Amino acid sequence: MLRSNGIRWGTVFVTVLLSPLLLAQTADQHDAAVLQIQVDRPIAKVSPTLYGLMTEEINHSYDGGIYAEMVRNRAFQDSPMHPDHWRILQDGNALASMQIDTSSGPSEALPSSLKLTVKQADASDVAGIANNGYWGMALQAETAYQGSFYAKAATNFSGPVTVRLVNNDTGTVVASATVPSLSNEWKQYKVTLQMGQIADSSSNHLELVVAHPGTVWLSLVSVFPPTYKNTPNGNRADLMEKLAAMHPAFLRLPGGNYLEGNHIRERFEWKKTIGPLVDRPTHRGPWGYRSSDGLGLLEFLEWCQDLHMQPVLAVFGGYSLEQEHVAPGAELAPYVQSALDEIQYVTGGTDTKWGAVRAKDGHPAAFPLTYVEIGNEDWFDKSGSYDARFAQFFDAIKKDYPQLQLIATAPVKSRVPDVIDDHFYRTAQEFFQDTHHYDKTDRKGPKIFVGEWATREGTPTPDMGAALADAAWLTGLERNSDVVIMASYAPLLVNVNPGAMQWNTDLIGYDAIHSYGSPSYYAQAMFSNDLGNEVVDSRLENGAPRLFYSVTRDTAKKMLYLKVVNASSGSQQLHIQLQGANRVNGTATVIRLSGHSMEETNSLADPNRIVPVKSSEAGISADFQRVFPAYSIQVMEIGLR
Ligand code: AHR
């Protein structure tokens, strides 16, 4: 395996001497296709922010996904009357019961808790509660896990409470720690659960047990593994590494539908997602489950910081999915103020009200911010109120922050947005036929953000056919990236366990312990890693119907990036002419992703079936022939002098 640009590319590094004669024999028979590239004639700038990420709480992207918390329904808020995902534990002759108690909780935000009543228990027959996590709990050898819980003991009970991690298959306690005594007031307790030499597995659960009769109330029961860059309350390392390898320039947050909620009362209320976890009430998301809000506004921003991305901050624009809207004017004013406060929380100095709150939350330094999006997919709002709602946000934000670029999610007439957010969920065929979508876009109008796009073929993650269509689509975005300044695939993440997924084509799949990139993930990483800063002039003659390409150059690196997508079932030969270069390196680095069929794909069981293969290939000159195999995506890095 070879590591390059942060991606574990799949395999060998070969040097191939290309014989034009051999190539001509292996290619399909048709009129020779000629690609002329004028390497010294730039025709447009490439947007340095073209490739980024779009995220929201869908498919257990955060809880049970990138947010590293291992305990499901940790604050017992998922269901008002039932402790979902928890079970009572009664060893031997122990007797105990559990129920949600709405009369006591550790904070105003979490007013209820789990009441555990133990009638009978002793050292050999303990009682308690157990949690299976998000389809298991991943534990790794020689690793320390940070456990914590809030508790309040009745006067008939003072502890101890033992926290333990147990292997489901053997019943072995793989780590445990004991809190010796509990207070009669709500208090947080912390333990470290140290693994020894175990076999890595996700077949584990958590137990909190006691060995005496008595009553105890519990809340915010948490277990964290080590996180990416050890960020507290942070993210799962394997998923963050996969995202880092895409070299994303931005993170569009926090949605998507998740920003809006089904109802206005279920919107992403950023002020309820900051500060200590115990002060976050959790909220119902639009995708059928409750969000812990452990991944709140500050955690989004730290995610950006960890991956060197800028946030594209979507603020609630006054419309929710069930056709509820806030009337523009006085009614909308508090929502506009909330957006201004949010921008101040992100960017303000510690001498500002919300910048000071951010500092108190642990992050004194302000975050960079250029783009603010007003709402999400407001073309769905049948009331026709978006134009006026957008205008109210636009005027208020521009007044305080004239430097910010404001994104509209639907056409508006009363103001000119800086950027328009376009969304495309398509079949492969539709993308193949629409790669020229932005060729004729007015260059004097607003810029374009393709904030959500995907070929919806393959489940839970896109197959090779989808990757080919995605790559074909990207050639069109790159060619037009003077006007298409940002693009992000959606949805990004999916927990592939039964019942976890709501949207059936998602870029990266995982369970509690493993993750994999789809072919489309690799195609996007390849495109992003070799972006370039200028589009150069080019012309393709006699190109086959499903042959797509993009050609950019990096002026600092003196490198030409030729991306060719052959979505046909046959190989295709290209006669490539590089005009205007003083000298062309005779050897190019070629990164190739290819499959045997449109349906071939990666999965948890077969994560590396389709991965990029990197090779060093000779025979490159100002005039050369090359065959592009069936169902392949290639990036050629050609050195220029
Ligand atoms: O990406 C899934 C959903 O598609 C997003 O939440 C929404 O914006 C779009 O309709």
XYZ file of C-alpha atoms and ligand atoms in Angstrom:
651
model
C 0.000 0.000 0.000
C 1.214 3.468 -0.776
C 0.185 6.581 1.028
C -0.118 9.691 -1.095
C -1.808 13.018 -0.367
C -3.256 11.502 2.781
C -5.141 8.723 0.953
C -4.196 5.081 1.328
C -4.238 4.410 -2.368
C -4.652 0.851 -3.400
C -1.559 -0.752 -4.650
C 1.526 -0.911 -6.765
C 3.636 1.736 -8.314
C 4.493 0.604 -11.827
C 6.351 2.114 -14.674
C 4.746 1.390 -18.006
C 6.254 2.276 -21.319
C 3.299 3.068 -23.524
C 3.470 1.792 -27.046
C 1.156 3.781 -29.320
C 0.837 0.773 -31.626
C -0.214 -1.527 -28.800
C -2.639 1.039 -27.532
C -4.197 1.479 -30.929
C -4.782 -2.265 -31.105
C -6.456 -2.519 -27.732
C -8.790 0.414 -28.112
C -12.270 0.141 -29.615
C -12.490 0.892 -33.276
C -13.861 4.352 -34.029
C -12.616 7.590 -35.531
C -9.577 8.675 -33.585
C -10.556 11.017 -30.783
C -8.198 13.965 -30.469
C -7.854 16.077 -27.361
C -5.974 19.300 -27.966
C -4.868 21.114 -24.837
C -3.462 24.615 -25.026
C -1.448 24.437 -21.835
C -0.304 28.065 -21.999
C -3.805 29.470 -22.484
C -5.758 29.775 -19.233
C -9.437 30.515 -19.853
C -10.792 30.678 -16.307
C -9.758 30.622 -12.685
C -10.452 27.507 -10.655
C -12.171 28.220 -7.356
C -9.843 27.166 -4.527
C -12.952 26.373 -2.472
C -14.559 24.200 -5.133
C -14.587 20.969 -3.145
C -16.052 20.803 0.344
C -18.374 18.802 2.568
C -22.074 19.003 3.348
C -23.268 17.590 6.627
C -26.379 17.097 8.719
C -27.821 14.663 11.262
C -29.221 12.009 8.898
C -28.464 8.257 8.732
C -26.931 8.543 12.228
C -24.227 10.766 10.796
C -23.479 12.324 14.193
C -25.049 10.231 16.960
C -23.900 6.750 16.009
C -21.573 8.277 13.430
C -18.834 10.865 13.439
C -19.605 12.154 16.972
C -17.569 9.730 19.033
C -20.040 9.232 21.926
C -20.635 5.498 22.404
C -23.734 5.532 24.651
C -27.103 5.734 22.908
C -29.838 7.846 24.519
C -27.292 8.930 27.110
C -29.571 11.572 28.663
C -32.759 9.457 28.530
C -34.510 12.072 26.365
C -35.193 9.943 23.264
C -38.655 9.013 24.433
C -40.594 10.865 27.158
C -41.780 7.798 29.059
C -39.427 4.975 28.112
C -35.634 4.551 28.462
C -35.100 3.485 24.831
C -31.899 1.525 24.184
C -31.438 0.722 27.880
C -32.319 -2.534 29.620
C -32.537 -3.524 33.249
C -29.787 -5.804 34.470
C -30.499 -8.324 37.249
C -27.783 -10.891 37.826
C -28.767 -14.116 39.595
C -31.431 -13.335 42.197
C -31.076 -9.548 42.013
C -34.320 -7.560 41.691
C -34.490 -4.104 40.178
C -36.631 -1.835 38.018
C -36.076 1.338 35.995
C -38.336 4.136 34.834
C -38.147 7.676 33.464
C -38.676 10.130 36.302
C -39.862 13.505 35.051
C -39.585 15.093 38.504
C -35.797 15.121 38.775
C -32.924 15.799 36.402
C -29.406 17.222 36.570
C -30.246 20.597 34.946
C -32.980 22.826 33.602
C -32.194 21.526 30.131
C -32.446 17.894 31.253
C -35.349 17.940 33.706
C -35.965 14.167 33.653
C -33.707 11.209 34.412
C -33.644 7.450 34.829
C -34.709 6.200 38.252
C -33.129 2.874 39.154
C -34.770 1.097 42.071
C -32.863 -1.905 43.410
C -34.813 -4.154 45.784
C -32.274 -6.915 46.062
C -28.594 -7.085 45.086
C -25.289 -8.172 46.555
C -21.685 -8.541 45.468
C -22.309 -11.745 43.509
C -25.775 -10.827 42.160
C -25.498 -7.180 41.059
C -28.282 -5.064 39.564
C -28.119 -2.107 37.238
C -28.696 -0.885 33.688
C -27.096 -1.758 30.355
C -26.730 0.047 27.023
C -25.813 -1.516 23.656
C -24.575 1.698 22.125
C -25.165 2.433 18.484
C -25.381 -1.105 17.161
C -22.572 -2.166 19.467
C -19.649 -0.446 21.145
C -16.242 -0.536 19.469
C -13.421 -1.384 21.862
C -9.760 -1.619 20.969
C -6.829 -3.190 22.767
C -4.663 -1.077 25.097
C -6.974 1.926 24.730
C -8.380 4.163 27.454
C -12.065 5.131 27.322
C -13.421 8.091 29.275
C -16.635 7.332 31.125
C -18.878 9.742 33.016
C -22.391 10.013 34.401
C -24.562 12.314 36.457
C -26.216 10.740 39.504
C -28.243 11.556 42.575
C -28.679 8.949 45.306
C -31.713 8.534 47.558
C -31.032 8.625 51.298
C -31.215 4.814 51.333
C -28.228 4.514 48.955
C -24.727 5.925 48.841
C -22.902 3.685 46.348
C -20.616 2.328 45.132
C -21.512 2.287 41.406
C -19.388 0.213 39.059
C -19.095 1.163 35.385
C -18.041 -1.734 33.193
C -17.638 -2.640 29.563
C -18.662 -6.189 28.776
C -18.078 -8.363 25.730
C -21.408 -9.580 24.326
C -20.078 -12.879 23.030
C -18.235 -14.057 26.127
C -19.789 -12.033 28.961
C -16.260 -11.049 29.981
C -15.878 -7.713 31.759
C -13.139 -6.142 29.621
C -12.753 -2.981 31.704
C -14.320 -1.611 34.836
C -14.011 1.288 37.267
C -15.841 2.057 40.474
C -17.213 5.288 41.883
C -17.036 4.643 45.648
C -19.845 6.863 46.861
C -22.650 9.053 45.538
C -24.062 12.332 46.793
C -27.738 12.980 47.493
C -27.485 15.952 45.111
C -26.994 15.783 41.330
C -23.285 15.540 40.582
C -21.069 14.355 37.720
C -18.725 11.376 38.214
C -15.858 10.441 35.902
C -13.989 7.179 35.370
C -11.320 5.842 33.025
C -11.924 2.439 31.482
C -8.587 0.978 30.422
C -8.535 -1.899 27.939
C -5.963 -4.627 28.138
C -5.047 -7.108 25.445
C -8.502 -7.657 23.946
C -9.402 -8.518 20.378
C -10.785 -5.362 18.719
C -14.545 -5.733 18.376
C -17.836 -3.848 18.425
C -19.670 -6.679 20.148
C -19.671 -4.994 23.559
C -22.037 -3.139 25.858
C -21.912 -0.835 28.875
C -23.187 -1.660 32.347
C -23.667 0.510 35.436
C -24.161 -1.833 38.401
C -24.654 -1.684 42.163
C -24.333 -4.364 44.821
C -26.805 -2.998 47.390
C -30.514 -2.254 47.471
C -31.452 1.418 47.159
C -32.552 4.088 44.664
C -30.416 6.170 42.355
C -31.249 8.644 39.547
C -28.957 8.734 36.515
C -28.433 11.047 33.523
C -25.912 11.833 30.778
C -24.170 8.469 30.899
C -21.255 8.790 28.497
C -18.296 6.809 27.188
C -15.816 8.312 24.765
C -12.959 6.647 22.887
C -9.876 8.691 21.992
C -11.057 11.228 19.393
C -9.463 12.708 16.277
C -6.626 15.000 17.417
C -7.845 14.270 20.962
C -10.417 17.061 20.640
C -12.607 16.889 23.771
C -16.202 15.853 23.009
C -14.791 15.239 19.539
C -15.090 13.053 16.491
C -14.370 9.473 15.471
C -10.824 9.217 14.133
C -11.361 6.833 11.186
C -14.143 8.958 9.715
C -12.219 12.182 10.215
C -9.200 10.647 8.477
C -11.368 9.731 5.507
C -12.686 13.273 5.321
C -9.202 14.758 5.708
C -8.061 12.720 2.697
C -10.642 14.561 0.583
C -8.861 17.865 1.335
C -12.173 19.670 1.716
C -12.138 23.467 1.659
C -15.383 23.981 3.587
C -18.090 22.369 5.687
C -21.694 23.343 5.007
C -23.405 23.121 8.385
C -25.740 22.173 10.030
C -27.943 21.068 7.098
C -30.034 20.405 5.051
C -33.408 19.552 6.460
C -31.753 19.300 9.871
C -31.396 23.088 9.930
C -35.106 23.558 9.330
C -36.741 20.762 11.356
C -40.179 19.404 10.517
C -41.639 22.207 12.600
C -40.261 25.589 13.567
C -40.005 24.404 17.178
C -37.784 21.542 15.944
C -35.320 23.722 14.026
C -31.591 23.664 14.803
C -31.591 26.160 17.674
C -27.903 26.841 17.904
C -28.070 28.442 21.345
C -29.336 25.143 22.737
C -26.374 23.257 21.266
C -23.539 25.122 23.002
C -22.028 25.047 26.488
C -21.763 22.081 28.851
C -23.532 18.956 27.581
C -25.759 18.980 30.643
C -27.191 22.312 29.485
C -28.193 20.997 26.057
C -31.831 19.849 25.996
C -31.413 17.637 22.857
C -33.981 17.996 20.062
C -36.021 16.013 17.595
C -34.489 16.017 14.123
C -36.420 15.675 10.861
C -35.039 12.227 10.045
C -37.007 10.236 12.622
C -34.789 10.312 15.695
C -33.724 12.668 18.442
C -30.381 14.404 18.339
C -28.196 14.499 21.450
C -26.781 17.857 20.257
C -23.433 16.711 21.575
C -22.208 17.797 18.165
C -23.372 21.396 18.478
C -22.290 24.667 16.928
C -18.876 24.835 18.598
C -18.145 21.192 17.718
C -18.998 21.917 14.064
C -16.515 24.778 14.139
C -13.852 22.618 15.793
C -14.471 20.001 13.127
C -13.701 22.753 10.580
C -10.594 23.712 12.520
C -9.356 20.109 12.732
C -9.639 19.655 8.948
C -8.562 23.196 7.967
C -11.935 23.925 6.390
C -13.956 27.110 6.502
C -17.533 26.876 7.750
C -20.366 27.648 5.355
C -22.829 28.647 8.033
C -26.487 28.022 7.269
C -28.755 30.062 9.545
C -32.405 29.195 10.150
C -34.317 31.315 7.648
C -37.851 31.105 9.045
C -39.217 28.063 7.203
C -39.687 24.457 8.347
C -40.424 21.361 6.340
C -44.099 20.972 7.217
C -44.830 24.223 5.358
C -44.551 26.426 8.456
C -43.055 29.834 7.917
C -42.406 32.932 9.985
C -43.975 36.057 8.508
C -41.412 38.621 7.370
C -41.359 41.755 9.510
C -41.707 41.898 13.282
C -42.372 38.172 13.615
C -39.151 37.312 11.805
C -37.031 39.875 13.684
C -36.020 37.544 16.584
C -34.858 34.918 14.082
C -32.762 37.510 12.269
C -31.305 38.573 15.610
C -30.528 34.939 16.395
C -28.605 34.714 13.094
C -26.653 37.874 13.957
C -25.860 36.432 17.394
C -24.734 33.196 15.742
C -22.411 35.043 13.385
C -21.021 36.893 16.390
C -20.519 33.607 18.246
C -18.487 32.338 15.275
C -16.513 35.462 14.432
C -16.741 37.915 17.321
C -13.889 38.968 19.573
C -14.022 38.046 23.223
C -15.144 41.626 23.881
C -18.451 40.917 22.134
C -21.381 39.308 23.928
C -21.420 36.081 21.946
C -17.662 35.978 21.343
C -17.319 35.989 25.124
C -19.749 33.069 25.368
C -17.634 31.178 22.832
C -14.540 31.904 24.940
C -16.368 30.627 28.034
C -17.238 27.506 26.047
C -13.504 26.932 25.626
C -12.607 28.636 22.331
C -11.388 32.234 22.720
C -10.115 32.470 19.135
C -12.663 33.564 16.544
C -13.312 31.369 13.519
C -12.978 32.551 9.921
C -16.279 33.020 8.097
C -16.983 34.129 4.554
C -20.273 32.483 3.570
C -23.622 32.546 5.349
C -26.587 30.718 3.845
C -30.148 31.860 4.621
C -32.308 28.754 5.084
C -32.356 25.546 3.080
C -34.247 24.615 -0.092
C -36.724 27.451 0.344
C -38.178 26.686 -3.067
C -40.327 24.201 -1.103
C -42.010 27.073 0.793
C -45.409 27.327 -0.911
C -46.237 30.588 0.905
C -43.911 32.521 -1.386
C -42.382 34.261 1.625
C -38.714 33.538 0.891
C -38.021 36.678 -1.094
C -39.073 38.926 1.800
C -37.507 36.681 4.453
C -34.221 36.636 2.541
C -34.307 40.432 2.157
C -34.748 40.910 5.916
C -31.783 38.661 6.748
C -29.727 40.122 3.888
C -30.180 43.729 5.013
C -29.458 43.011 8.664
C -26.391 40.836 8.035
C -24.904 43.105 5.367
C -25.361 46.098 7.706
C -23.282 44.506 10.474
C -21.054 42.290 8.330
C -20.691 43.832 4.855
C -17.801 41.501 4.092
C -19.926 38.357 4.339
C -21.114 36.615 1.192
C -24.784 35.682 1.481
C -26.232 32.583 -0.117
C -29.866 32.282 -1.241
C -31.448 28.850 -1.441
C -34.126 29.811 -3.980
C -34.539 32.521 -6.617
C -35.170 35.986 -5.139
C -35.981 39.265 -6.850
C -35.818 41.962 -4.184
C -32.104 41.549 -3.436
C -29.169 40.212 -5.406
C -27.633 37.348 -3.465
C -23.890 36.887 -3.669
C -24.332 33.171 -4.242
C -27.198 30.815 -5.189
C -27.341 27.276 -3.758
C -28.350 24.685 -6.397
C -29.170 21.054 -5.528
C -29.075 18.035 -7.850
C -30.067 14.472 -7.010
C -29.885 12.591 -10.276
C -29.570 9.261 -12.042
C -26.262 8.462 -13.723
C -27.838 8.980 -17.122
C -29.140 12.415 -16.127
C -25.690 13.537 -15.007
C -24.026 12.117 -18.146
C -26.418 14.261 -20.185
C -25.988 17.437 -18.146
C -22.252 17.956 -17.756
C -22.573 21.246 -19.651
C -25.140 22.589 -17.182
C -23.150 25.675 -16.207
C -21.350 26.335 -19.505
C -23.686 29.180 -20.400
C -24.337 30.586 -16.920
C -24.215 34.375 -16.770
C -20.783 35.294 -15.399
C -22.092 38.654 -14.208
C -24.769 37.202 -11.944
C -24.458 35.546 -8.528
C -21.899 32.807 -8.064
C -23.109 29.220 -7.748
C -22.815 26.886 -4.785
C -23.831 23.333 -5.664
C -24.610 22.684 -2.019
C -26.038 19.194 -2.504
C -25.554 16.868 -5.398
C -25.281 13.105 -5.940
C -25.969 10.317 -8.371
C -28.518 8.272 -6.453
C -27.520 4.805 -7.631
C -26.240 2.133 -5.284
C -27.149 1.664 -1.665
C -26.159 2.304 1.078
C -23.303 3.909 -0.840
C -22.904 4.767 -4.538
C -21.702 2.077 -6.955
C -19.135 2.409 -9.742
C -21.755 3.657 -12.209
C -22.666 6.421 -9.789
C -18.986 7.261 -9.301
C -18.564 7.590 -13.074
C -21.574 9.898 -13.301
C -20.394 11.875 -10.270
C -16.955 12.276 -11.838
C -18.491 13.259 -15.188
C -20.577 15.892 -13.371
C -17.456 17.189 -11.603
C -15.647 17.693 -14.921
C -18.433 20.174 -15.752
C -18.167 21.896 -12.370
C -14.377 22.201 -12.663
C -14.607 23.611 -16.164
C -17.048 26.215 -14.832
C -15.459 26.817 -11.469
C -14.999 30.513 -12.173
C -18.751 30.689 -11.491
C -19.332 27.452 -9.539
C -17.296 28.395 -6.509
C -18.262 25.545 -4.184
C -19.764 22.061 -4.428
C -20.561 19.421 -1.851
C -21.923 15.892 -2.256
C -24.816 14.863 -0.014
C -25.446 13.019 2.149
C -21.923 12.457 3.348
C -22.257 9.689 5.952
C -24.329 6.575 6.619
C -24.396 4.090 9.451
C -25.116 0.912 7.478
C -26.755 -1.015 10.323
C -30.392 -2.040 9.793
C -32.692 0.837 10.689
C -29.951 3.479 10.797
C -30.307 4.812 7.243
C -32.937 7.236 5.957
C -31.396 8.222 2.615
C -30.230 5.406 0.423
C -27.133 6.702 -1.407
C -24.454 8.175 0.861
C -20.761 8.748 0.342
C -19.091 6.961 3.280
C -20.451 3.919 5.134
C -19.632 2.575 8.592
C -20.746 0.550 11.561
C -19.562 0.973 15.155
C -15.991 -0.075 14.377
C -15.261 -0.047 10.640
C -15.775 2.412 7.808
C -15.271 2.453 4.053
C -15.274 4.891 1.158
C -17.540 4.332 -1.831
C -16.100 4.503 -5.365
C -17.556 8.004 -5.554
C -15.695 8.958 -2.375
C -12.418 7.999 -4.053
C -13.344 9.768 -7.293
C -14.041 12.981 -5.386
C -10.842 12.697 -3.368
C -8.889 12.244 -6.615
C -10.479 15.332 -8.140
C -9.972 17.419 -5.021
C -6.345 16.400 -4.522
C -5.425 17.575 -8.021
C -7.547 20.680 -8.434
C -5.203 23.228 -10.015
C -5.809 26.960 -10.117
C -6.611 27.611 -13.775
C -8.735 25.951 -16.436
C -6.823 25.821 -19.702
C -8.208 25.907 -23.191
C -8.924 22.558 -24.788
C -10.906 20.906 -27.536
C -12.050 17.325 -27.989
C -12.817 16.009 -31.445
C -14.574 12.715 -32.126
C -14.982 12.050 -28.435
C -17.250 9.102 -27.646
C -20.621 9.852 -26.035
C -19.675 8.918 -22.488
C -16.129 10.275 -22.414
C -15.743 13.310 -20.172
C -12.707 15.309 -19.231
C -11.422 18.341 -17.393
C -8.043 19.971 -17.736
C -6.565 22.409 -15.269
C -3.070 23.509 -14.386
C -1.311 24.449 -11.178
C 0.888 27.417 -12.002
C 2.961 27.183 -8.814
C 3.651 23.467 -9.189
C 3.972 23.714 -12.983
C 1.647 20.772 -13.274
C -1.128 19.927 -15.710
C -4.041 17.870 -14.359
C -5.915 15.907 -16.979
C -8.980 14.106 -15.648
C -10.660 11.660 -17.982
C -13.842 9.742 -17.218
C -14.664 6.836 -19.491
C -18.173 5.746 -18.510
C -18.447 3.393 -21.463
C -18.246 -0.417 -21.335
C -15.406 -0.270 -23.886
C -11.949 1.219 -23.667
C -11.421 4.516 -25.445
C -8.302 5.782 -27.133
C -7.333 9.413 -27.095
C -4.723 11.171 -29.128
C -3.551 13.896 -26.759
C -1.757 16.994 -27.978
C -0.217 19.376 -25.451
C 0.309 22.666 -27.238
C 2.235 25.629 -25.869
C 4.466 23.829 -23.373
C 8.203 24.376 -23.550
C 8.824 20.924 -22.229
C 6.623 18.089 -21.021
C 7.876 15.580 -18.455
C 8.144 12.210 -20.171
C 6.699 10.462 -17.154
C 3.353 11.247 -15.556
C 1.820 10.131 -12.325
C -1.495 8.500 -13.082
C -4.200 7.789 -10.521
C -6.861 5.433 -11.789
C -10.131 4.211 -10.336
C -11.870 1.509 -12.349
C -14.528 -1.152 -12.044
C -15.736 -4.171 -13.971
C -19.339 -3.020 -14.167
C -21.563 -0.086 -13.311
C -22.915 -2.119 -10.382
C -19.588 -3.085 -8.802
C -19.081 -1.391 -5.465
C -17.380 -1.226 -2.090
C -18.952 -2.326 1.172
C -18.008 -2.930 4.791
C -17.264 -6.532 3.868
C -15.244 -5.552 0.787
C -14.017 -2.013 1.474
C -11.083 -1.989 -0.961
C -12.684 -3.566 -3.996
C -12.549 -0.307 -5.948
C -9.743 2.000 -4.825
C -7.426 4.327 -6.715
C -4.282 2.772 -8.147
C -1.326 5.054 -8.579
C 1.339 4.459 -11.199
C 4.202 6.238 -12.822
C 3.786 6.061 -16.584
C 6.284 6.889 -19.289
C 5.665 7.827 -22.910
C 4.160 11.231 -22.189
C 5.100 13.956 -24.672
C 3.615 16.922 -26.475
C 1.838 14.439 -28.711
C 0.919 11.011 -27.360
C -1.706 8.309 -27.424
C -3.436 6.843 -24.454
C -6.123 4.271 -23.867
C -8.679 4.857 -21.163
C -10.114 1.540 -19.990
C -13.809 0.808 -19.664
C -15.518 2.203 -16.573
C -12.530 4.219 -15.464
C -11.722 7.564 -13.923
C -8.161 8.802 -14.373
C -6.227 11.765 -13.177
C -2.927 12.365 -14.961
C -0.388 14.633 -13.283
C 1.813 15.891 -16.115
C 4.826 18.037 -15.254
C 5.390 21.101 -17.455
C 8.373 23.359 -17.838
O -29.363 15.372 1.612
C -30.612 14.956 2.048
C -31.661 16.058 1.998
O -31.888 16.433 0.681
C -31.290 17.351 2.679
O -31.539 17.326 4.029
C -32.162 18.339 2.002
O -31.607 19.628 1.971
C -32.358 17.759 0.632
O -33.696 17.749 0.265
